[in-house]
PDB file of N, CA and C in Angstrom:
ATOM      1  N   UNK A  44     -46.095 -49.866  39.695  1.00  0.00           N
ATOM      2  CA  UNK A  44     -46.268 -49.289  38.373  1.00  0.00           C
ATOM      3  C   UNK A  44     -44.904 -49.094  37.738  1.00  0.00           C
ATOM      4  N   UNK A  45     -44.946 -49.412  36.545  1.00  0.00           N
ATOM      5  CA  UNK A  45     -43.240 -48.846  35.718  1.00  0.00           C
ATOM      6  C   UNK A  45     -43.366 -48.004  35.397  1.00  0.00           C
ATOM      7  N   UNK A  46     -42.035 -47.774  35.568  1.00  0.00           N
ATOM      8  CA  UNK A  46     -42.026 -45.987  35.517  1.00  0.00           C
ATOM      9  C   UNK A  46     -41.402 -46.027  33.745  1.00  0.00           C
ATOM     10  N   UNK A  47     -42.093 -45.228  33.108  1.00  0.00           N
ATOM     11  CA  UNK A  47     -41.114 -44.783  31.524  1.00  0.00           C
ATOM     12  C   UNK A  47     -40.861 -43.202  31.765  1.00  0.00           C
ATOM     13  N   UNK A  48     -39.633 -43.173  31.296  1.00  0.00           N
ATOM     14  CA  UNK A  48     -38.952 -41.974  30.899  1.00  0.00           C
ATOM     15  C   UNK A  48     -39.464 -40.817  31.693  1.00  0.00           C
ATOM     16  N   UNK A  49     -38.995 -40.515  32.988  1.00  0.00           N
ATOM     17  CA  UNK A  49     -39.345 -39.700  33.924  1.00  0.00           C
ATOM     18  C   UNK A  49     -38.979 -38.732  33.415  1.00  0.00           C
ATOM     19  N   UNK A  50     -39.797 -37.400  33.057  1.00  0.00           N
ATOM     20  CA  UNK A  50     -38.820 -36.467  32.333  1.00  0.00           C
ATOM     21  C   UNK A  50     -38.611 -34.824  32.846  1.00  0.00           C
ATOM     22  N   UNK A  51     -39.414 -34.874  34.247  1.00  0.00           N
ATOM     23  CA  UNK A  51     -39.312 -33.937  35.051  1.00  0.00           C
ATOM     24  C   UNK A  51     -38.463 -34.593  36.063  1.00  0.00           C
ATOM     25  N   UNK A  52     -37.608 -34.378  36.605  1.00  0.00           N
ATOM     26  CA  UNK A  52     -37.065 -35.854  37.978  1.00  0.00           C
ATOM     27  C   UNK A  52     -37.470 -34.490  39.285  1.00  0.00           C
ATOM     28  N   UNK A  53     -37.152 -33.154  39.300  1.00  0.00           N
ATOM     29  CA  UNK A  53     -37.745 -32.288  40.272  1.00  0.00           C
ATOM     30  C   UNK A  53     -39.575 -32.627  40.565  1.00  0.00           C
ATOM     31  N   UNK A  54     -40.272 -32.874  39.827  1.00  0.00           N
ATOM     32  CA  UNK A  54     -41.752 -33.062  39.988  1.00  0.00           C
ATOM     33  C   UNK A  54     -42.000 -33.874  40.405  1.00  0.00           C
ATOM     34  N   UNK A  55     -40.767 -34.999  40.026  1.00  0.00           N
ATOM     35  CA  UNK A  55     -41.298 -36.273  40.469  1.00  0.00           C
ATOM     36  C   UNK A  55     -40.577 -36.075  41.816  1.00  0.00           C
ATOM     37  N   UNK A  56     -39.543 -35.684  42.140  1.00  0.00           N
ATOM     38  CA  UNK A  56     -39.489 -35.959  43.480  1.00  0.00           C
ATOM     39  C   UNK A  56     -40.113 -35.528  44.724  1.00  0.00           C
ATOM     40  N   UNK A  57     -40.984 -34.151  43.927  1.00  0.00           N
ATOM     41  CA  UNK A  57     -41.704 -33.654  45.005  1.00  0.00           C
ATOM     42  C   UNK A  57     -43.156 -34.810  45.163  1.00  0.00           C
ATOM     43  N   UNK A  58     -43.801 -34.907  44.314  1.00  0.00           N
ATOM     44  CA  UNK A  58     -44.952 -35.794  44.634  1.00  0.00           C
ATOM     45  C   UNK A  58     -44.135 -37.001  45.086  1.00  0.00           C
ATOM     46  N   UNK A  59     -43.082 -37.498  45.457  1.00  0.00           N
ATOM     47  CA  UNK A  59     -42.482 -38.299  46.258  1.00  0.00           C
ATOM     48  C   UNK A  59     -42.721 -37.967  47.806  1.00  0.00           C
ATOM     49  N   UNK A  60     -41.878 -36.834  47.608  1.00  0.00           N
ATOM     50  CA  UNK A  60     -41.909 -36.045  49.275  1.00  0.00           C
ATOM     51  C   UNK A  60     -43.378 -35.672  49.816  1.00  0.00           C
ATOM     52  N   UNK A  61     -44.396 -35.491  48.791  1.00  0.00           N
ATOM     53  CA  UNK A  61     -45.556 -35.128  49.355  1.00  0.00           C
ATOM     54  C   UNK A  61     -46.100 -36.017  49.666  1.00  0.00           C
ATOM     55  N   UNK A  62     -45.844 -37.295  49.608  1.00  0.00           N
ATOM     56  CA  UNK A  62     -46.174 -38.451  49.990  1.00  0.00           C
ATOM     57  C   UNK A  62     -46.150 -39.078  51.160  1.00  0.00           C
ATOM     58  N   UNK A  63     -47.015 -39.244  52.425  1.00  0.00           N
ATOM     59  CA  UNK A  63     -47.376 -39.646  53.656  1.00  0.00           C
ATOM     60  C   UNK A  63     -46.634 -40.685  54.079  1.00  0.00           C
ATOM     61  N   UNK A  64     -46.397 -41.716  53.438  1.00  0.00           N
ATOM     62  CA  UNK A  64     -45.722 -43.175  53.953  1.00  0.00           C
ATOM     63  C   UNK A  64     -44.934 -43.240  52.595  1.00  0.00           C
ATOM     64  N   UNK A  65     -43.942 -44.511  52.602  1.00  0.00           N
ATOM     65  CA  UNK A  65     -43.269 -44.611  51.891  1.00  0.00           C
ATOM     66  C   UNK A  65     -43.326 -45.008  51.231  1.00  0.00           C
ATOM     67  N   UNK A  66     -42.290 -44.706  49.788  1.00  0.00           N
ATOM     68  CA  UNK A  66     -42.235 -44.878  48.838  1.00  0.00           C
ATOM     69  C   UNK A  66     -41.141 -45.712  47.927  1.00  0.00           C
ATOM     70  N   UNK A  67     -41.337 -46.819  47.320  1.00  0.00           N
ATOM     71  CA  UNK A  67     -40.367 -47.948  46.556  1.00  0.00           C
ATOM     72  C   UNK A  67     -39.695 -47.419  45.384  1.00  0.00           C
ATOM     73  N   UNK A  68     -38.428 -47.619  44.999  1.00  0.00           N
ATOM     74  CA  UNK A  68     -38.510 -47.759  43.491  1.00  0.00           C
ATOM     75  C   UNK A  68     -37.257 -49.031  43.979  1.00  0.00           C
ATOM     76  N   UNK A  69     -38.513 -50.151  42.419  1.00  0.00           N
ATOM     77  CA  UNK A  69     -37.353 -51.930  42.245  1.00  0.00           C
ATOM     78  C   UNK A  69     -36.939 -51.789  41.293  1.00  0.00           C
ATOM     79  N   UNK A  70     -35.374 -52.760  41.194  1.00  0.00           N
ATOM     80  CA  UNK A  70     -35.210 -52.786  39.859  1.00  0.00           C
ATOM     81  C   UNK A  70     -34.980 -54.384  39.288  1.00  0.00           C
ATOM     82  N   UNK A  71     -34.943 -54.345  38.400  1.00  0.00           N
ATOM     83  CA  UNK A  71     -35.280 -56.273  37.576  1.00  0.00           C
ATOM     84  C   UNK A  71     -33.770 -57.026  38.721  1.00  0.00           C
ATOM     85  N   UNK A  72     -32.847 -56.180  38.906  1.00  0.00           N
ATOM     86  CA  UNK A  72     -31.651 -57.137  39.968  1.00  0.00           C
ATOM     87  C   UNK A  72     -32.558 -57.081  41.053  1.00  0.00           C
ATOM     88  N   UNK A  73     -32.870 -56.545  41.801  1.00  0.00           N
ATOM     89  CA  UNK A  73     -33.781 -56.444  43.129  1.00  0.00           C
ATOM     90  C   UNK A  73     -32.988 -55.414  44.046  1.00  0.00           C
ATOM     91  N   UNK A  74     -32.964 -54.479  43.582  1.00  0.00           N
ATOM     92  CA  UNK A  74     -32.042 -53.326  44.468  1.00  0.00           C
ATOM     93  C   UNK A  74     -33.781 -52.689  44.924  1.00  0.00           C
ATOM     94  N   UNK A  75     -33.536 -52.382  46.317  1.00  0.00           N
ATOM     95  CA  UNK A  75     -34.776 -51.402  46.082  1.00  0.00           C
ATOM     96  C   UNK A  75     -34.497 -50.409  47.256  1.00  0.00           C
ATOM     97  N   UNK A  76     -35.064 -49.158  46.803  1.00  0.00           N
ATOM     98  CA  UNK A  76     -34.606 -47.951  46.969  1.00  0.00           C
ATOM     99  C   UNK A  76     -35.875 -47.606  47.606  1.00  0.00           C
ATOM    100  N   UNK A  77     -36.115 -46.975  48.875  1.00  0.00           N
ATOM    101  CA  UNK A  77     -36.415 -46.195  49.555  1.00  0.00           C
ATOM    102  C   UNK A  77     -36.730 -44.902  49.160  1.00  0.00           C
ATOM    103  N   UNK A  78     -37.752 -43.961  48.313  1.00  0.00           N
ATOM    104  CA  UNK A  78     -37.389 -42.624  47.900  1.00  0.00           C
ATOM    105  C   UNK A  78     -37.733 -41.444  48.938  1.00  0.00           C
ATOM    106  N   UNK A  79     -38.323 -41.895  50.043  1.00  0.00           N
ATOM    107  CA  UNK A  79     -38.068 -41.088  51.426  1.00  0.00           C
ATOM    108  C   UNK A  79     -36.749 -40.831  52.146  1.00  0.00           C
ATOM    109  N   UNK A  80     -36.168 -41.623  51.662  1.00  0.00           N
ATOM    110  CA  UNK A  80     -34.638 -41.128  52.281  1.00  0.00           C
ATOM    111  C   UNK A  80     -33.858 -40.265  51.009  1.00  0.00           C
ATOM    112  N   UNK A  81     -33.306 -39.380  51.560  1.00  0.00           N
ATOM    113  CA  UNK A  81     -32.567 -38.253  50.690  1.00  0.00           C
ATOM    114  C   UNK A  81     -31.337 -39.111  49.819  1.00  0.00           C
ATOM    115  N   UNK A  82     -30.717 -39.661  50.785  1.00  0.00           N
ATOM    116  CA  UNK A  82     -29.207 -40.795  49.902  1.00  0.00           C
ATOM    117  C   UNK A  82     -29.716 -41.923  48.796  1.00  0.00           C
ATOM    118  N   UNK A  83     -31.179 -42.196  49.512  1.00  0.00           N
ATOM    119  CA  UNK A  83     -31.684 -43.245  48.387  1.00  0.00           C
ATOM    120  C   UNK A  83     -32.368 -42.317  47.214  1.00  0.00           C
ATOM    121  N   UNK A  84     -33.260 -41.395  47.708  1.00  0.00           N
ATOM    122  CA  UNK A  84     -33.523 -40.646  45.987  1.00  0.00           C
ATOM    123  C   UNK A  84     -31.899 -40.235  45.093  1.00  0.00           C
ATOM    124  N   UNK A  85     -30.918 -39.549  45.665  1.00  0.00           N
ATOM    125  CA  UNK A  85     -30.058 -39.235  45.063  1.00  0.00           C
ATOM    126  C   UNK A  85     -29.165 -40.566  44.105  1.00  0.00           C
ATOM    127  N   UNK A  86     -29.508 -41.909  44.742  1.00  0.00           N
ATOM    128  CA  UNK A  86     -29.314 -42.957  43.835  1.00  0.00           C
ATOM    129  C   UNK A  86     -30.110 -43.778  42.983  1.00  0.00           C
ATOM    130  N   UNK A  87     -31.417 -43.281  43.535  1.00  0.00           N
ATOM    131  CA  UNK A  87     -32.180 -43.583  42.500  1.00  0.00           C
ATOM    132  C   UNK A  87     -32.758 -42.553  41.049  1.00  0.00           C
ATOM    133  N   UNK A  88     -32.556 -41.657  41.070  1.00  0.00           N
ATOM    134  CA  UNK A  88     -32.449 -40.554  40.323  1.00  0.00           C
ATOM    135  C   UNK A  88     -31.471 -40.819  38.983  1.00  0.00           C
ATOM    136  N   UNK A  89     -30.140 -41.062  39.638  1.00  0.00           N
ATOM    137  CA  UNK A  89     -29.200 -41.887  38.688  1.00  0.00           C
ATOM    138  C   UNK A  89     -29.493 -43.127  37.785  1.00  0.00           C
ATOM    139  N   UNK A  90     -30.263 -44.192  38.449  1.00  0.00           N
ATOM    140  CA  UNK A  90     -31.078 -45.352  37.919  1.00  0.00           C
ATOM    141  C   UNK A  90     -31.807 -44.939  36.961  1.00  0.00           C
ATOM    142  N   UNK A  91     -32.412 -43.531  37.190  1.00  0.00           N
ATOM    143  CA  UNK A  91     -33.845 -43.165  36.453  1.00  0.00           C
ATOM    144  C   UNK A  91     -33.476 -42.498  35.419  1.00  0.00           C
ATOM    145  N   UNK A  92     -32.176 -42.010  35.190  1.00  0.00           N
ATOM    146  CA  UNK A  92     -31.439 -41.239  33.776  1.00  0.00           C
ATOM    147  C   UNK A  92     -31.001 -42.297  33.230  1.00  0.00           C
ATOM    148  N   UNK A  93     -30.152 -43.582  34.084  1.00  0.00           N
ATOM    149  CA  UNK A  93     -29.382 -44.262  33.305  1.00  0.00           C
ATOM    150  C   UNK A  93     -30.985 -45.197  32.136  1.00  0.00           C
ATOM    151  N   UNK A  94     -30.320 -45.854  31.233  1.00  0.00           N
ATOM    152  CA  UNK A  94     -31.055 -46.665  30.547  1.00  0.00           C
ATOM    153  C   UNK A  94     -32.069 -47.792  31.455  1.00  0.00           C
ATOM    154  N   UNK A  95     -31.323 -47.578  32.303  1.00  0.00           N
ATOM    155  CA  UNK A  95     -32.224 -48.453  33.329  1.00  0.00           C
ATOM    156  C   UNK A  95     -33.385 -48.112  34.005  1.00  0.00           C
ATOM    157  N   UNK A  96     -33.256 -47.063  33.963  1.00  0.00           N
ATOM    158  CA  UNK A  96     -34.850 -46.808  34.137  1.00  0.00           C
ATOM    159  C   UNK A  96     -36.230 -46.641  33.793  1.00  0.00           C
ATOM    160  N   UNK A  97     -36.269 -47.452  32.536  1.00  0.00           N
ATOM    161  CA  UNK A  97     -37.184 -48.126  32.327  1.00  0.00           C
ATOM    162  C   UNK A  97     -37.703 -49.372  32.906  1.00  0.00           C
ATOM    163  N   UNK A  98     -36.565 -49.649  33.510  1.00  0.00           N
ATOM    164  CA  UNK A  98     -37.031 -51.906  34.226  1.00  0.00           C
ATOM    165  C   UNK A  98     -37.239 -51.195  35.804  1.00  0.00           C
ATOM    166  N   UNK A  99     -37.717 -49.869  36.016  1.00  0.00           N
ATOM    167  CA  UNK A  99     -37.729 -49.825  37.112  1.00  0.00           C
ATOM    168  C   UNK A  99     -39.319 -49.781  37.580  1.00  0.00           C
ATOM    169  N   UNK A 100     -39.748 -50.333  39.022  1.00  0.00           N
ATOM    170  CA  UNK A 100     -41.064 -50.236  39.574  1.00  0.00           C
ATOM    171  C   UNK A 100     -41.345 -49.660  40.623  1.00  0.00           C
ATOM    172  N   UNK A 101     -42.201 -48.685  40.653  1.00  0.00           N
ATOM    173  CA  UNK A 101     -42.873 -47.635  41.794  1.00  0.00           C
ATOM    174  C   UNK A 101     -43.689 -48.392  42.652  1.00  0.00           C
ATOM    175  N   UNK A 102     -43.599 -48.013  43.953  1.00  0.00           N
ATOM    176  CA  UNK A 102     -44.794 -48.723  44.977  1.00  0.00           C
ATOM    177  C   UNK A 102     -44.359 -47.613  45.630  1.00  0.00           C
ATOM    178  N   UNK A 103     -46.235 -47.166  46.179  1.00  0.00           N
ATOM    179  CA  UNK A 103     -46.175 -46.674  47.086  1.00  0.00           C
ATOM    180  C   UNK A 103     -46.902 -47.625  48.233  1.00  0.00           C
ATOM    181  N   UNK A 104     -46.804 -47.159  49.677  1.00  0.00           N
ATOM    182  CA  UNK A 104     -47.279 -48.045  50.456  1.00  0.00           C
ATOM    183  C   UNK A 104     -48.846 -48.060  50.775  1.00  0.00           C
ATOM    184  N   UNK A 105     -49.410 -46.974  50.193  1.00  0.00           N
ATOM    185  CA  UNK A 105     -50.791 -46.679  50.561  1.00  0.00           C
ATOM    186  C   UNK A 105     -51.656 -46.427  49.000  1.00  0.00           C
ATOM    187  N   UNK A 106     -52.714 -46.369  48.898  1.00  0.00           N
ATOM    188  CA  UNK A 106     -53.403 -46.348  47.580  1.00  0.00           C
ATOM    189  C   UNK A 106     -53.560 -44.926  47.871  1.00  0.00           C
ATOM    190  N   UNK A 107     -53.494 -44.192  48.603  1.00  0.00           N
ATOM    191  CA  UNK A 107     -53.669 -42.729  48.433  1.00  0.00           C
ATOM    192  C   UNK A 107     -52.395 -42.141  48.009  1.00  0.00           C
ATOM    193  N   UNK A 108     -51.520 -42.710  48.347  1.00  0.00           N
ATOM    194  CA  UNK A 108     -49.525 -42.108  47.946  1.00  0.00           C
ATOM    195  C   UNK A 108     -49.558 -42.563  46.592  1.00  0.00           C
ATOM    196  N   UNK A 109     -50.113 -43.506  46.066  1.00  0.00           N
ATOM    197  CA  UNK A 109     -50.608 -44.441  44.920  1.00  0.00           C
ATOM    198  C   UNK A 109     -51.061 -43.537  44.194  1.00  0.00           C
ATOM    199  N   UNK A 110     -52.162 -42.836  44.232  1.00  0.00           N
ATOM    200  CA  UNK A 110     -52.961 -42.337  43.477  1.00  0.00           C
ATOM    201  C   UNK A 110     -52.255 -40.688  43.109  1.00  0.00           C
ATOM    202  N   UNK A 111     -51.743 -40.220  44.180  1.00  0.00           N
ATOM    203  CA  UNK A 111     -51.015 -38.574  44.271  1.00  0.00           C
ATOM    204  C   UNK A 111     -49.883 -39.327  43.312  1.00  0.00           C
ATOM    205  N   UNK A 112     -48.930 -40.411  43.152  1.00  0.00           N
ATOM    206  CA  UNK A 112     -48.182 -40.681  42.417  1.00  0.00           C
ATOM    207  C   UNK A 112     -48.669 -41.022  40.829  1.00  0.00           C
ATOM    208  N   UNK A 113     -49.329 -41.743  40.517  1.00  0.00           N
ATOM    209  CA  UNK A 113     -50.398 -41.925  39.206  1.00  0.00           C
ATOM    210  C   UNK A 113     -50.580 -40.828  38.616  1.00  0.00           C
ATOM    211  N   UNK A 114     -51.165 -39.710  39.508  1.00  0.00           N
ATOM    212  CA  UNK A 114     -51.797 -38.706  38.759  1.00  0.00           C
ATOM    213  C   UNK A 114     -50.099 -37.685  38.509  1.00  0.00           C
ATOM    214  N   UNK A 115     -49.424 -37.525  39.038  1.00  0.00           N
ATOM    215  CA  UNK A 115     -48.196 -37.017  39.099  1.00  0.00           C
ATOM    216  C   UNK A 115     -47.957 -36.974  37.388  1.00  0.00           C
ATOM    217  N   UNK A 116     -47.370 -38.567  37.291  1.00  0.00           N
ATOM    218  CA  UNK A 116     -46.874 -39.171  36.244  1.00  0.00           C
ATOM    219  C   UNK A 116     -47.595 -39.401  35.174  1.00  0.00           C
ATOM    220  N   UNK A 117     -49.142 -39.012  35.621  1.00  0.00           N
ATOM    221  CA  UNK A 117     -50.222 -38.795  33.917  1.00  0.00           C
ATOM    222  C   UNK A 117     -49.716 -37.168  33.673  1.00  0.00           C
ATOM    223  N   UNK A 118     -49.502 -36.564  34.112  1.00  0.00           N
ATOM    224  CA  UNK A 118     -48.815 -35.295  34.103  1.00  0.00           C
ATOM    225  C   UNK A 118     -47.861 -34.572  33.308  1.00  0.00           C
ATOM    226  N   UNK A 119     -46.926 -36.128  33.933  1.00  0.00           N
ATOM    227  CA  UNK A 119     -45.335 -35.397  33.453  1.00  0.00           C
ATOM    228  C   UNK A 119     -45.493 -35.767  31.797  1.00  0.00           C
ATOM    229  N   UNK A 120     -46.260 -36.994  31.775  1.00  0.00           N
ATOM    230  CA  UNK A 120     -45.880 -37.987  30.751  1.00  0.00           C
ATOM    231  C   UNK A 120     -47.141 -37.051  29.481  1.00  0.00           C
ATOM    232  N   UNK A 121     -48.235 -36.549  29.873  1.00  0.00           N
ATOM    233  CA  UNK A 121     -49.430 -36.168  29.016  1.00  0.00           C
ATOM    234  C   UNK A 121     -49.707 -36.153  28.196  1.00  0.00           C
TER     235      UNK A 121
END
């Protein structure tokens, strides 16, 4: 899913962390970030302020981390 204009980045990182298996964020170069690891959210966070984070894409690994993430981001975004 693309992510637009994350505008809580604390909310979002918790429905990250509450998340069972792991979690992606790609970007259009093909960097991809891990957001279960603490060093990779703290660089992807940066991605997600810079202008670039709009070309960025969420995967989670499970349709249930999927869905706790979806509903997250109907949330932030409402």
């Amino acid at each position: 899913m693309k992510l637009n204009n994350v505008k809580d980045v604390q909310k979002f990182i918790a429905a990250v962390n509450a998340c069972e298996h792991d979690v992606y964020l790609k970007s259009v170069e093909g960097d991809v970030f891990n957001l279960k690891s603490s060093l990779s959210q703290y660089i992807a966070i940066g991605r997600l302020i810079e202008d670039a984070g709009e070309s960025l894409e969420l995967f989670a690994q499970t349709r249930e981390d999927e869905a706790r993430l979806l509903k997250m981001l109907t949330e932030l975004n409402g």
